[in-house]
mmCIF file of C-alpha atoms in Angstrom:
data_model
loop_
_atom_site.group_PDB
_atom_site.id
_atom_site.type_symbol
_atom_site.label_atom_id
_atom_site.label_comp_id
_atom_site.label_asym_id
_atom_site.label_seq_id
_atom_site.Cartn_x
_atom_site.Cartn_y
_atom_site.Cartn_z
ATOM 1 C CA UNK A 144 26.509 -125.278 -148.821
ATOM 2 C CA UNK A 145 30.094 -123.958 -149.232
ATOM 3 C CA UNK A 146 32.698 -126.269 -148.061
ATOM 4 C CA UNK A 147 33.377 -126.116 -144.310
ATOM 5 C CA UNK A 148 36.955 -125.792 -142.783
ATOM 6 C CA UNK A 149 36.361 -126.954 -139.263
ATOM 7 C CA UNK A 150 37.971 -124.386 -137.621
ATOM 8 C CA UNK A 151 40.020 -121.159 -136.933
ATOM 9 C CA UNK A 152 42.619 -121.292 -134.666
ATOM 10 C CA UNK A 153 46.067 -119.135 -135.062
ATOM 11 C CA UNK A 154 44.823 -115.630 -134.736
ATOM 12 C CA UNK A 155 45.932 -113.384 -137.487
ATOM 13 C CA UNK A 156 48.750 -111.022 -137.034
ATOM 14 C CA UNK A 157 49.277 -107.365 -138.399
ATOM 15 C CA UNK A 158 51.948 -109.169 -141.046
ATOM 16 C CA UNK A 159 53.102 -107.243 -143.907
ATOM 17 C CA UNK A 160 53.825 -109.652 -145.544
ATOM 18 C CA UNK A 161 53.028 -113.649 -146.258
ATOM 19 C CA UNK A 162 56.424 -116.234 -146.804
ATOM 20 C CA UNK A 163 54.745 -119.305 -147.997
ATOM 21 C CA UNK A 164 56.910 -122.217 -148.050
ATOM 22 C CA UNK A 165 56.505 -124.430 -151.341
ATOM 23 C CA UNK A 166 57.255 -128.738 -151.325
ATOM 24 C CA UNK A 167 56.074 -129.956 -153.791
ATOM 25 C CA UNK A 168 58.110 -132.846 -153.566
ATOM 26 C CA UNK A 169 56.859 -135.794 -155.648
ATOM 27 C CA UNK A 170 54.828 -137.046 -158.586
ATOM 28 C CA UNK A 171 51.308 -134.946 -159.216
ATOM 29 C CA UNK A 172 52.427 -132.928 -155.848
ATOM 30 C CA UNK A 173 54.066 -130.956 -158.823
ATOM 31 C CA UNK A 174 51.557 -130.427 -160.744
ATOM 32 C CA UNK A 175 48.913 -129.786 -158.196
ATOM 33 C CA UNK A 176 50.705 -127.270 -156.077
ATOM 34 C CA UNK A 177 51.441 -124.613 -159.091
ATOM 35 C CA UNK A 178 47.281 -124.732 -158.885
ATOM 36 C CA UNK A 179 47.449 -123.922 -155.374
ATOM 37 C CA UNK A 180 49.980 -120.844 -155.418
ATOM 38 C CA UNK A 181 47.646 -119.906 -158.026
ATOM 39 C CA UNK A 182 44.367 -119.892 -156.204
ATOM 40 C CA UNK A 183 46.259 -118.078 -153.695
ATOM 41 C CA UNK A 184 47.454 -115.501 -156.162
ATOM 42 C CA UNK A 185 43.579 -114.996 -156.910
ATOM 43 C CA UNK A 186 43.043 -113.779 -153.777
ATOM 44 C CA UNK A 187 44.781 -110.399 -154.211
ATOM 45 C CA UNK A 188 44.089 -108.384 -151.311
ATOM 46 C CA UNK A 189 42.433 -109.915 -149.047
ATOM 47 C CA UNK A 190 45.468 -111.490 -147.968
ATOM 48 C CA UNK A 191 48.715 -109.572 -147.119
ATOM 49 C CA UNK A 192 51.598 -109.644 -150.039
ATOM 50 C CA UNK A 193 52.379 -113.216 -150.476
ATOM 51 C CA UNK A 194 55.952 -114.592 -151.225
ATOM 52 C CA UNK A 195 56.666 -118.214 -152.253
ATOM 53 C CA UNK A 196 59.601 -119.889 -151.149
ATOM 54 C CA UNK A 197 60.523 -122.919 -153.188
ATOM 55 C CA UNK A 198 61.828 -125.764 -151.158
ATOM 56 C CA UNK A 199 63.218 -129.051 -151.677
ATOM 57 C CA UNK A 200 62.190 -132.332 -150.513
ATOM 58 C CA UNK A 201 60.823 -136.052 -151.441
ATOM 59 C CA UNK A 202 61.832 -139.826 -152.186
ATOM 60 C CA UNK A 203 62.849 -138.328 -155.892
ATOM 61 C CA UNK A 204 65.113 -135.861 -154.385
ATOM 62 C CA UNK A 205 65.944 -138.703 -152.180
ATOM 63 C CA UNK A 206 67.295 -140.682 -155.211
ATOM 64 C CA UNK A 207 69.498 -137.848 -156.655
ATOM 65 C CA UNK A 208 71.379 -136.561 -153.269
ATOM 66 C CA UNK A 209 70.469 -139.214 -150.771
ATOM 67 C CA UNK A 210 68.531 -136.811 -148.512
ATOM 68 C CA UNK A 211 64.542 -136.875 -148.613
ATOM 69 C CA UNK A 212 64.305 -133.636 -146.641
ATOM 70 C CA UNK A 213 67.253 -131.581 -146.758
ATOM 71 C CA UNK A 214 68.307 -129.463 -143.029
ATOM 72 C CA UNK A 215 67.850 -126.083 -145.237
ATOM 73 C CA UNK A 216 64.380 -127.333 -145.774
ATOM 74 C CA UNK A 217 63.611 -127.179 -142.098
ATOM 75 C CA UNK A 218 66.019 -124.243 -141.689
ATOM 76 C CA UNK A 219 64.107 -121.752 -143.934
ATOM 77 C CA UNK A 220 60.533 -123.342 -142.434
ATOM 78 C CA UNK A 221 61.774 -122.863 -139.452
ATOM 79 C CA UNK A 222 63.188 -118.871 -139.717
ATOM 80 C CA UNK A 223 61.905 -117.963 -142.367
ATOM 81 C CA UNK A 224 58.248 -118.867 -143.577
ATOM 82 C CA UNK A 225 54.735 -118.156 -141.879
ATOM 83 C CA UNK A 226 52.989 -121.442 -143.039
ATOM 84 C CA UNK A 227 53.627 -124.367 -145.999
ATOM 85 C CA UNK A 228 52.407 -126.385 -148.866
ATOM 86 C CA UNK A 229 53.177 -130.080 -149.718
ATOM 87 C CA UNK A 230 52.507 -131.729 -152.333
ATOM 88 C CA UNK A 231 53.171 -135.392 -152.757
ATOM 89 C CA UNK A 232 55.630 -137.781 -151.627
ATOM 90 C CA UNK A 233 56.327 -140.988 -153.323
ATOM 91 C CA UNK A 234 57.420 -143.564 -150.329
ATOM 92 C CA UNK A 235 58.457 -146.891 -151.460
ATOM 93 C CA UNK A 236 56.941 -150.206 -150.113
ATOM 94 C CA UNK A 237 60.071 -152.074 -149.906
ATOM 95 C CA UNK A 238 62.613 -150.905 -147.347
ATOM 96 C CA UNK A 239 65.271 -148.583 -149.107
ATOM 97 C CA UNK A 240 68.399 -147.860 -146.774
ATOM 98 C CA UNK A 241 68.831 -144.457 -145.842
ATOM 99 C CA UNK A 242 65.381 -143.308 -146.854
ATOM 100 C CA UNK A 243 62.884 -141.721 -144.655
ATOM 101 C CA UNK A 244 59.274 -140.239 -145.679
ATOM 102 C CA UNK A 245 60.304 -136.858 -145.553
ATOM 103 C CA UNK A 246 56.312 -135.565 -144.612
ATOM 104 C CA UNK A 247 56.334 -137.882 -141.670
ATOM 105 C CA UNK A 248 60.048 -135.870 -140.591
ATOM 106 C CA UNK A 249 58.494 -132.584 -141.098
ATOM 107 C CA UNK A 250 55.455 -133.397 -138.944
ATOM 108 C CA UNK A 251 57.629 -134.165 -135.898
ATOM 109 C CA UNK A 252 60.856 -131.487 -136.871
ATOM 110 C CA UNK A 253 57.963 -128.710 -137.258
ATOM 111 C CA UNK A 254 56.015 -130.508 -133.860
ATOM 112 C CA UNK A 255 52.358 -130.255 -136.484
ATOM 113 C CA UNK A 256 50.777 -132.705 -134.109
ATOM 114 C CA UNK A 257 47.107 -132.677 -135.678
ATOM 115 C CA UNK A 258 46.545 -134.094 -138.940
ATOM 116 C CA UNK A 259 42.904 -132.023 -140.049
ATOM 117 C CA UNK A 260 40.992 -133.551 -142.452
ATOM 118 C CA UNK A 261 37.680 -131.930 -143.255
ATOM 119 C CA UNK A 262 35.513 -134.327 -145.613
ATOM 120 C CA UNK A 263 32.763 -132.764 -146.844
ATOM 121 C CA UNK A 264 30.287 -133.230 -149.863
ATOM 122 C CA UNK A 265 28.977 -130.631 -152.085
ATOM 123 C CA UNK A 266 25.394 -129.855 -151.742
ATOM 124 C CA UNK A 267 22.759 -130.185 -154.900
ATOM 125 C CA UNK A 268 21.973 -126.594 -154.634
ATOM 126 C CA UNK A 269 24.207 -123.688 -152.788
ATOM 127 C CA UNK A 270 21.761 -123.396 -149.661
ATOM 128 C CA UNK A 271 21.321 -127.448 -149.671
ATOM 129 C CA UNK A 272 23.062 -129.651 -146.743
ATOM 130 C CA UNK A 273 25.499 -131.825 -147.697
ATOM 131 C CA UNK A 274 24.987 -135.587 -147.422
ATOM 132 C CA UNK A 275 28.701 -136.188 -145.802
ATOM 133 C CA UNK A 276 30.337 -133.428 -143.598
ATOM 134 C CA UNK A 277 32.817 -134.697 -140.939
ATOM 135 C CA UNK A 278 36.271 -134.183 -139.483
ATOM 136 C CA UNK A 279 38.697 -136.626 -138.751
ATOM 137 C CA UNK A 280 41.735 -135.424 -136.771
ATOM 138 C CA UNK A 281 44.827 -137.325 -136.771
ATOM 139 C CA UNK A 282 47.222 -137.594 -134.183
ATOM 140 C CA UNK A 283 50.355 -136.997 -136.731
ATOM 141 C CA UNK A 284 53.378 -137.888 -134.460
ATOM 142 C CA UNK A 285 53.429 -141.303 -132.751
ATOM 143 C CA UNK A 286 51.493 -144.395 -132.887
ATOM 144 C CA UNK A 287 53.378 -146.933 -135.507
ATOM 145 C CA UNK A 288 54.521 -143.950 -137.480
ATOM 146 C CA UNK A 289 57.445 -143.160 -135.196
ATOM 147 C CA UNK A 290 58.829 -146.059 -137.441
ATOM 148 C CA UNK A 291 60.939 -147.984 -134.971
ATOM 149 C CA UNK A 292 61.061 -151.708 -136.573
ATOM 150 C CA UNK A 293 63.475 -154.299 -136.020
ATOM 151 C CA UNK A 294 63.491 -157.449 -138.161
ATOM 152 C CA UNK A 295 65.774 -160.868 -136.682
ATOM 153 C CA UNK A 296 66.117 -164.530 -137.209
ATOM 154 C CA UNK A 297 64.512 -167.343 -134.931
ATOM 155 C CA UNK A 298 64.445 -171.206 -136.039
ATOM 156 C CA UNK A 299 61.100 -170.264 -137.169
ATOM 157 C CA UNK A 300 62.673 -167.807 -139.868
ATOM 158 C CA UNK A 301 62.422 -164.100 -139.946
ATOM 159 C CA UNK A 302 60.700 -162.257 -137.821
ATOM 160 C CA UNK A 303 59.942 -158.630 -137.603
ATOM 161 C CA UNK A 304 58.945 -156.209 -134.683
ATOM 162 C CA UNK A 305 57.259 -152.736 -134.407
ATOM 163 C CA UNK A 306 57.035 -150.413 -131.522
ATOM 164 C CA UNK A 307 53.757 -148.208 -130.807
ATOM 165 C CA UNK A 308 53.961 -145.355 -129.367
ATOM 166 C CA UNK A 309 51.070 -143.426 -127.380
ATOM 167 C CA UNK A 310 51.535 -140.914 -125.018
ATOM 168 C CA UNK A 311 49.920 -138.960 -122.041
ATOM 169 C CA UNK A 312 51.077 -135.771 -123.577
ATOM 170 C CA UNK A 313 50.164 -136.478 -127.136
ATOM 171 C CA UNK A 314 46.552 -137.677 -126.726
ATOM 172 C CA UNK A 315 45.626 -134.776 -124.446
ATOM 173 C CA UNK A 316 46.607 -132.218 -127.307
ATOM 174 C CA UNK A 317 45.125 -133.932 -130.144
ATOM 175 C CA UNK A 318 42.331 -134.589 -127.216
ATOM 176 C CA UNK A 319 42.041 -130.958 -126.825
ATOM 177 C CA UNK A 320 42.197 -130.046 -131.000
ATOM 178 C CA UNK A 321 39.027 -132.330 -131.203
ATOM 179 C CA UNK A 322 37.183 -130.521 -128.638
ATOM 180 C CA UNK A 323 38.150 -127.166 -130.208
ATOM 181 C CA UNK A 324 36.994 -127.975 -133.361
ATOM 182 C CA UNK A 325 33.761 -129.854 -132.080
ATOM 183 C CA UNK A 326 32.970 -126.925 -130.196
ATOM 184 C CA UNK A 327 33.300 -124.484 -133.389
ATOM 185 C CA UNK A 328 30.654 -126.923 -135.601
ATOM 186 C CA UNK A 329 26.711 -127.292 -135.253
ATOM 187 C CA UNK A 330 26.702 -130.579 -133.811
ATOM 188 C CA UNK A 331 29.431 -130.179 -131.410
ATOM 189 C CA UNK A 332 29.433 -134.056 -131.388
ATOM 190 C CA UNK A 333 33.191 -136.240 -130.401
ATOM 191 C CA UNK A 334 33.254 -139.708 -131.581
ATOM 192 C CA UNK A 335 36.804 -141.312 -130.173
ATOM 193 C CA UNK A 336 38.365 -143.714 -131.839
ATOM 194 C CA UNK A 337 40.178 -146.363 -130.518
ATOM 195 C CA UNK A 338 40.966 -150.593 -130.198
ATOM 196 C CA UNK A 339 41.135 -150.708 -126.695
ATOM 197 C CA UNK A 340 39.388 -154.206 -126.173
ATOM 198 C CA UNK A 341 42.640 -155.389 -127.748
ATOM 199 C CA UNK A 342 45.084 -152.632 -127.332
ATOM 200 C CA UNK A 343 44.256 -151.980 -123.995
ATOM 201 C CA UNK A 344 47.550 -150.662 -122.723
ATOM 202 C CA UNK A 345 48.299 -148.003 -125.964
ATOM 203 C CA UNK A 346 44.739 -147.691 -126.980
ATOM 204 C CA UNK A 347 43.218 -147.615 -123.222
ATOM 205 C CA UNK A 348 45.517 -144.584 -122.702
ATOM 206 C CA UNK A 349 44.422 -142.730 -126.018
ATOM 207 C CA UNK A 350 40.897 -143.442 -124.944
ATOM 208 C CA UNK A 351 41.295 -141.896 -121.358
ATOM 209 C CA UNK A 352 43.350 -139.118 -121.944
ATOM 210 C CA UNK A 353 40.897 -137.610 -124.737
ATOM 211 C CA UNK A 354 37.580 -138.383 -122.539
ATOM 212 C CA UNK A 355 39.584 -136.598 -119.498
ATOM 213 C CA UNK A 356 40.258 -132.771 -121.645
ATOM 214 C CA UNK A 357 36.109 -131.572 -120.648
ATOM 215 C CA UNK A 358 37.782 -132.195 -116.984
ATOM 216 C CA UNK A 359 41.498 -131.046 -117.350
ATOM 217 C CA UNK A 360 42.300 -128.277 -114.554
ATOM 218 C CA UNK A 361 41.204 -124.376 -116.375
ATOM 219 C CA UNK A 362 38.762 -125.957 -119.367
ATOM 220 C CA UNK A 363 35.882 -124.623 -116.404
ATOM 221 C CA UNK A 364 32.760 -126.392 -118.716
ATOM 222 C CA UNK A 365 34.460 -124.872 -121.310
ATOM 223 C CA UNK A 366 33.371 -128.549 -123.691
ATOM 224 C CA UNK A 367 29.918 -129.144 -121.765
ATOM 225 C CA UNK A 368 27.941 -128.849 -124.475
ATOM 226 C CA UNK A 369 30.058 -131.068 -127.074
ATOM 227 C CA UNK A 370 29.158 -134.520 -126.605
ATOM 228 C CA UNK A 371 31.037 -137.554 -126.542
ATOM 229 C CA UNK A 372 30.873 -140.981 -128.088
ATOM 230 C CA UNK A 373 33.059 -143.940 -128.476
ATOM 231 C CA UNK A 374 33.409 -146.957 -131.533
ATOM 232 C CA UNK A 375 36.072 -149.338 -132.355
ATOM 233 C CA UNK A 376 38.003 -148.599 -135.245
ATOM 234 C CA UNK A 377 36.917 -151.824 -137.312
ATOM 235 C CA UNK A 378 33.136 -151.111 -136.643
ATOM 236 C CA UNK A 379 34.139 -147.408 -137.274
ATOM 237 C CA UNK A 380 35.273 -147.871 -140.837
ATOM 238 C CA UNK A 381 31.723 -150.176 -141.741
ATOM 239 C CA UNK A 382 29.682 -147.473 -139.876
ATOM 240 C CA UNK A 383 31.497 -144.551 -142.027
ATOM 241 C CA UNK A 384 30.170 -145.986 -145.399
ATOM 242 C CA UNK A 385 26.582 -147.194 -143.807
ATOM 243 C CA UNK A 386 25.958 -144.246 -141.847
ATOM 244 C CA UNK A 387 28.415 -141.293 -142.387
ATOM 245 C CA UNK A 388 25.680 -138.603 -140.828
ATOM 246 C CA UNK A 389 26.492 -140.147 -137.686
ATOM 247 C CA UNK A 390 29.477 -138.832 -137.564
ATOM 248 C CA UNK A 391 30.969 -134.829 -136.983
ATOM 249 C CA UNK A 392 34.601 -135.138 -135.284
ATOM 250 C CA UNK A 393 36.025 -137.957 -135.060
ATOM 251 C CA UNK A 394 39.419 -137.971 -133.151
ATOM 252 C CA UNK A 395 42.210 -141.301 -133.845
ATOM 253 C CA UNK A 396 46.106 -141.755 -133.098
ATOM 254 C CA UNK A 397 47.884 -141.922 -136.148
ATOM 255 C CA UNK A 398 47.313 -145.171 -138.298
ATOM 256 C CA UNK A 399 43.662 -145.053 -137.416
ATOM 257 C CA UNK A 400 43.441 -141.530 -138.586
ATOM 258 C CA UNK A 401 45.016 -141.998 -141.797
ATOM 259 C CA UNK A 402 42.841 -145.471 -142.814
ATOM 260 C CA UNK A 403 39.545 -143.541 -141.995
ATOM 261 C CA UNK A 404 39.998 -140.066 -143.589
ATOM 262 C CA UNK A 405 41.389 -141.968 -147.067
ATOM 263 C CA UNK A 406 38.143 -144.254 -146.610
ATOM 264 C CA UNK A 407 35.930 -141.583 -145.571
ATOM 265 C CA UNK A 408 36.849 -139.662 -149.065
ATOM 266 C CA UNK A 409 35.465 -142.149 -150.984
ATOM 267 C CA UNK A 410 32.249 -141.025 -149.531
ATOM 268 C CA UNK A 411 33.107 -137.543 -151.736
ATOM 269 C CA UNK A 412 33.764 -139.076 -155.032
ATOM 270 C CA UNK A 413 37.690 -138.751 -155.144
ATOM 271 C CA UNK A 414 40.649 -138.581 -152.982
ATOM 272 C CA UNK A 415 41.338 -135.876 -155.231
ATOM 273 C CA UNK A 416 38.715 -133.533 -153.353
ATOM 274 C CA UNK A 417 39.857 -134.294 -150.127
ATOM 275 C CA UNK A 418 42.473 -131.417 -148.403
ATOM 276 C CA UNK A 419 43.965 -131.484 -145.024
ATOM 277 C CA UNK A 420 46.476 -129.040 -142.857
ATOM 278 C CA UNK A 421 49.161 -130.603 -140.465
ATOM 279 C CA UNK A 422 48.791 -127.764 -137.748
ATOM 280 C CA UNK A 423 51.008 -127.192 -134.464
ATOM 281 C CA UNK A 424 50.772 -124.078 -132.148
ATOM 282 C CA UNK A 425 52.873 -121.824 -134.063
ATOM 283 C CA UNK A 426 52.710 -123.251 -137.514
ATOM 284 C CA UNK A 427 50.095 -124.917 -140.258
ATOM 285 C CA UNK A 428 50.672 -126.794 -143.763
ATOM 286 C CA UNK A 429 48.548 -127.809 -146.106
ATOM 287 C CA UNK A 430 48.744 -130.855 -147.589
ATOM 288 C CA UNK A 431 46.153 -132.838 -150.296
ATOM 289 C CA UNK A 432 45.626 -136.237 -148.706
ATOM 290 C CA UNK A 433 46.307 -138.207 -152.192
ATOM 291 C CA UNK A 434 49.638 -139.732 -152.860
ATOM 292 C CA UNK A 435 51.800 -138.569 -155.708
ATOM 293 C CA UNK A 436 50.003 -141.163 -158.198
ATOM 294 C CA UNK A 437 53.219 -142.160 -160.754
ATOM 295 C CA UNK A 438 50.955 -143.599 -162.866
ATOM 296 C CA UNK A 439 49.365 -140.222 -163.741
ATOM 297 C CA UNK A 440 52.435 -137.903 -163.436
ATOM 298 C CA UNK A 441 53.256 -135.632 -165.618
ATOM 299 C CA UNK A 442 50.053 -135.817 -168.016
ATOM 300 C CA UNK A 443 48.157 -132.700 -166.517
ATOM 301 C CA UNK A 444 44.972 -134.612 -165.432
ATOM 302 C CA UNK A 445 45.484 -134.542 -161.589
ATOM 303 C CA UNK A 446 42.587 -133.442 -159.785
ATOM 304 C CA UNK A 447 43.748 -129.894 -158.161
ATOM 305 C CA UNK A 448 41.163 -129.841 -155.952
ATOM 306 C CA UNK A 449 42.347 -130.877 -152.880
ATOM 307 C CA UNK A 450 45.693 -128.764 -152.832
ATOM 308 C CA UNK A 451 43.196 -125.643 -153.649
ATOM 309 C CA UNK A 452 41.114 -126.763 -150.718
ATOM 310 C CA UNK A 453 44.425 -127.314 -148.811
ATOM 311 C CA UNK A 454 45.318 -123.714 -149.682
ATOM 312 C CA UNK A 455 42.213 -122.366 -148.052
ATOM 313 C CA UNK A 456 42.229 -124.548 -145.439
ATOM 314 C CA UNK A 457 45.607 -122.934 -144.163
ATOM 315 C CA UNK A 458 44.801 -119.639 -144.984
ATOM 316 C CA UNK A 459 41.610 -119.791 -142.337
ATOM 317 C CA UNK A 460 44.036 -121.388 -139.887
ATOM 318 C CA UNK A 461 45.835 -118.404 -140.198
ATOM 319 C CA UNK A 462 42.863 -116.270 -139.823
ATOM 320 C CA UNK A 463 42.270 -115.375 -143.410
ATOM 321 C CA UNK A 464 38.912 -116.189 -143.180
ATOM 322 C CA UNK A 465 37.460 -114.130 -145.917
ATOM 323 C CA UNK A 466 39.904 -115.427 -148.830
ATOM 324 C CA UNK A 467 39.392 -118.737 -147.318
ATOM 325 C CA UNK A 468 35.761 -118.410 -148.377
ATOM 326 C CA UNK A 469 36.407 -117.132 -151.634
ATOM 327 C CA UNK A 470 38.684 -120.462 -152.783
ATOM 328 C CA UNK A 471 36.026 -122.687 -151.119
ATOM 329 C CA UNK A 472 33.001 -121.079 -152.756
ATOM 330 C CA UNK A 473 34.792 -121.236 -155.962
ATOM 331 C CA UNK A 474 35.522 -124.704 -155.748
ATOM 332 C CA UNK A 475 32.095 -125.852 -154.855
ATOM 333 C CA UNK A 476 30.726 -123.859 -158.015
ATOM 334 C CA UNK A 477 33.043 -125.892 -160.146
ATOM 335 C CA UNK A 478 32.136 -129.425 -158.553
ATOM 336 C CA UNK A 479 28.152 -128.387 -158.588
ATOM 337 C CA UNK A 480 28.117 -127.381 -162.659
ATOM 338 C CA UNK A 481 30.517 -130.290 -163.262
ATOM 339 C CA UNK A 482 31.323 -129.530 -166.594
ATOM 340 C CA UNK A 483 35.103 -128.953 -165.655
ATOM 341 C CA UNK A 484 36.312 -131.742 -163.837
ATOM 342 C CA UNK A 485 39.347 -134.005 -164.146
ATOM 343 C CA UNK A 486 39.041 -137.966 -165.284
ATOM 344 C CA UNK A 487 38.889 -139.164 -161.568
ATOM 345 C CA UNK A 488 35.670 -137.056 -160.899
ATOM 346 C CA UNK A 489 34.284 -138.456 -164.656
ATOM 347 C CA UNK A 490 35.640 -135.352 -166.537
ATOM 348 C CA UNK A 491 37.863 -134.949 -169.383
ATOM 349 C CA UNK A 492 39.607 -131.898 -168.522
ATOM 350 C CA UNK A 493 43.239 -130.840 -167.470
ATOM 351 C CA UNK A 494 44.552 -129.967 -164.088
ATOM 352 C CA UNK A 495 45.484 -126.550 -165.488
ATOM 353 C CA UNK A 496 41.854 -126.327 -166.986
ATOM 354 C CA UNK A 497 40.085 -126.965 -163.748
ATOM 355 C CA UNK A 498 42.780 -124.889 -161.746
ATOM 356 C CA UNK A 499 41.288 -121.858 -164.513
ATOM 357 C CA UNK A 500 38.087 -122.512 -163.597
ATOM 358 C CA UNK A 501 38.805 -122.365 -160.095
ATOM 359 C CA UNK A 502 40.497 -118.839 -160.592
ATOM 360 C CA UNK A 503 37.412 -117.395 -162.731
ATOM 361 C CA UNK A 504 35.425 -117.780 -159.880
ATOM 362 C CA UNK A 505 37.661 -116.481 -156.817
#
């Protein structure tokens, strides 16, 4: 079976042309996106004229002019560019002053409130099913990730402080993005994903809000025949590597979202397979969901996979449907004959080598 995106959702306009905005920002984000624009390249006409705009942005540029994400950055998103590409951004552990990850800014700046992340396995044979094939949906703007931490000093030595954020308005859309995309798969099956025995303030709220969008005011039974289920996150993450059929969309605020879909692509082989699109109302990115591995950097044996994927996954967000196909299929052909894969798949070949294959094939 070809490789799934979960959804389409920003109908395609009569554009002349396509302004792709380029971050590659850090580590093997470098290396990975050149594979993308390439992929896309591949495509000829089935997509409009494409134009790459190259953009800066990560901790590296961070280091050199002490601004992760510069304001032209989100200036020529903004004005200029239809949809993005990023890379790989290499955030520090340790607190550095000044510094900010420059993806989590671009989520809010750009309001992409749904992280997408589509983790499917490749079937044995073309027509075969695949053993995983899930969707885990991220709410990408609040939860811990709105970062506001304050560390002081009691008599019992330091001690540090995070807010959480959850909100009404929040929940409902990401709420409503699960539903969507439920509604567009086979199983049309919502498993929410919450702490709420513990958390029962922030988490109870997430929890409500999302089983309330079947009976928000104008859905009319739009959602009556997705079904909903419920699991704690712990008991989520055990039941995603016992019993990963169980699952078709799961929906999480932010921290919970990002744990499971890393976790869930081990169930693929390789974070390196895994893509993902930060998507708002009027605007999509892709994004591979591996970091910008340093330790590999620089010595062509990233897996491009997931940026190609990423690729494709934005193009059929933007209603490119057909060249969306082509990349996936292509992909899938390379991962079934495995003869051209990259060390972290058990290959020997390059990134550019497997980004050639790719291209063959689309």
């Amino acid at each position: 079976m070809a490789f799934r995106a979960p959804f389409r959702s920003m109908a395609t306009t009569a554009r002349q042309s396509l302004k792709i905005g380029m971050l590659p920002a850090d580590g093997i984000g470098r290396e990975v996106l050149p594979a993308a624009r390439a992929a896309i390249l591949a495509l000829g006409s089935s997509i409009p004229k494409t134009e790459f705009i190259d953009l800066a942005a990560g901790f590296e540029h961070f280091t050199r002019t002490g601004t992760a994400l510069p304001d032209e950055t989100v200036n020529i998103l903004q004005e200029e560019c239809d949809c993005a590409m990023f890379g790989a951004v290499s955030s520090p552990s340790r607190k550095v002053t000044g510094y900010s990850s420059p993806i989590v800014a671009l989520r809010k700046k750009m309001d992409l409130y749904a992280n997408i992340r589509p983790v499917t396995s490749v079937a044995a044979e073309p027509t075969g099913k695949p053993s995983v094939d899930l969707v885990v949906i991220r709410e990408n703007t609040e939860c811990l990730y709105v970062k506001q931490e304050t560390q002081t000093v009691t008599e019992n030595g330091k001690e540090a402080r995070a807010t959480r954020l959850i909100t009404e308005r929040a929940s409902r859309r990401i709420g409503e993005m699960a539903f969507k995309t439920a509604l567009s798969r086979p199983r049309k099956h919502v498993t929410i994903i919450h702490k709420s025995n513990v958390l029962s303030i922030t988490d109870g709220l997430f929890r409500e809000t999302v089983r309330a969008v079947p009976t928000l005011p104008g859905v009319d039974g739009r959602y009556d025949e997705v079904t909903i289920a419920e699991q704690l996150v712990d008991s989520a993450v055990y039941r995603l590597f016992r019993e990963p059929h169980i699952y078709d969309v799961m929906v999480a605020p932010n921290l919970y979202g990002d744990i499971l879909s890393d976790a869930a692509a081990a169930l693929v082989g390789s974070l390196g397979l895994v893509p993902s699109i930060n998507a708002g109302d009027s605007f999509v990115m892709g994004e591979p969901v591996h970091g910008s591995a340093p330790d590999i950097a620089g010595q062509d044996i990233a897996n491009p996979l997931a940026a190609i994927r990423s690729a494709a996954l934005m193009l059929r967000h933007l209603g490119y449907g057909n060249g969306a196909d082509r990349i996936e299929k292509a992909v899938d052909q390379v991962i079934r004959e495995g003869m051209v894969l990259t060390p972290d798949l058990g290959g020997k070949s390059k990134t550019s080598e497997v980004t050639q294959e790719v291209i063959k094939r689309i």
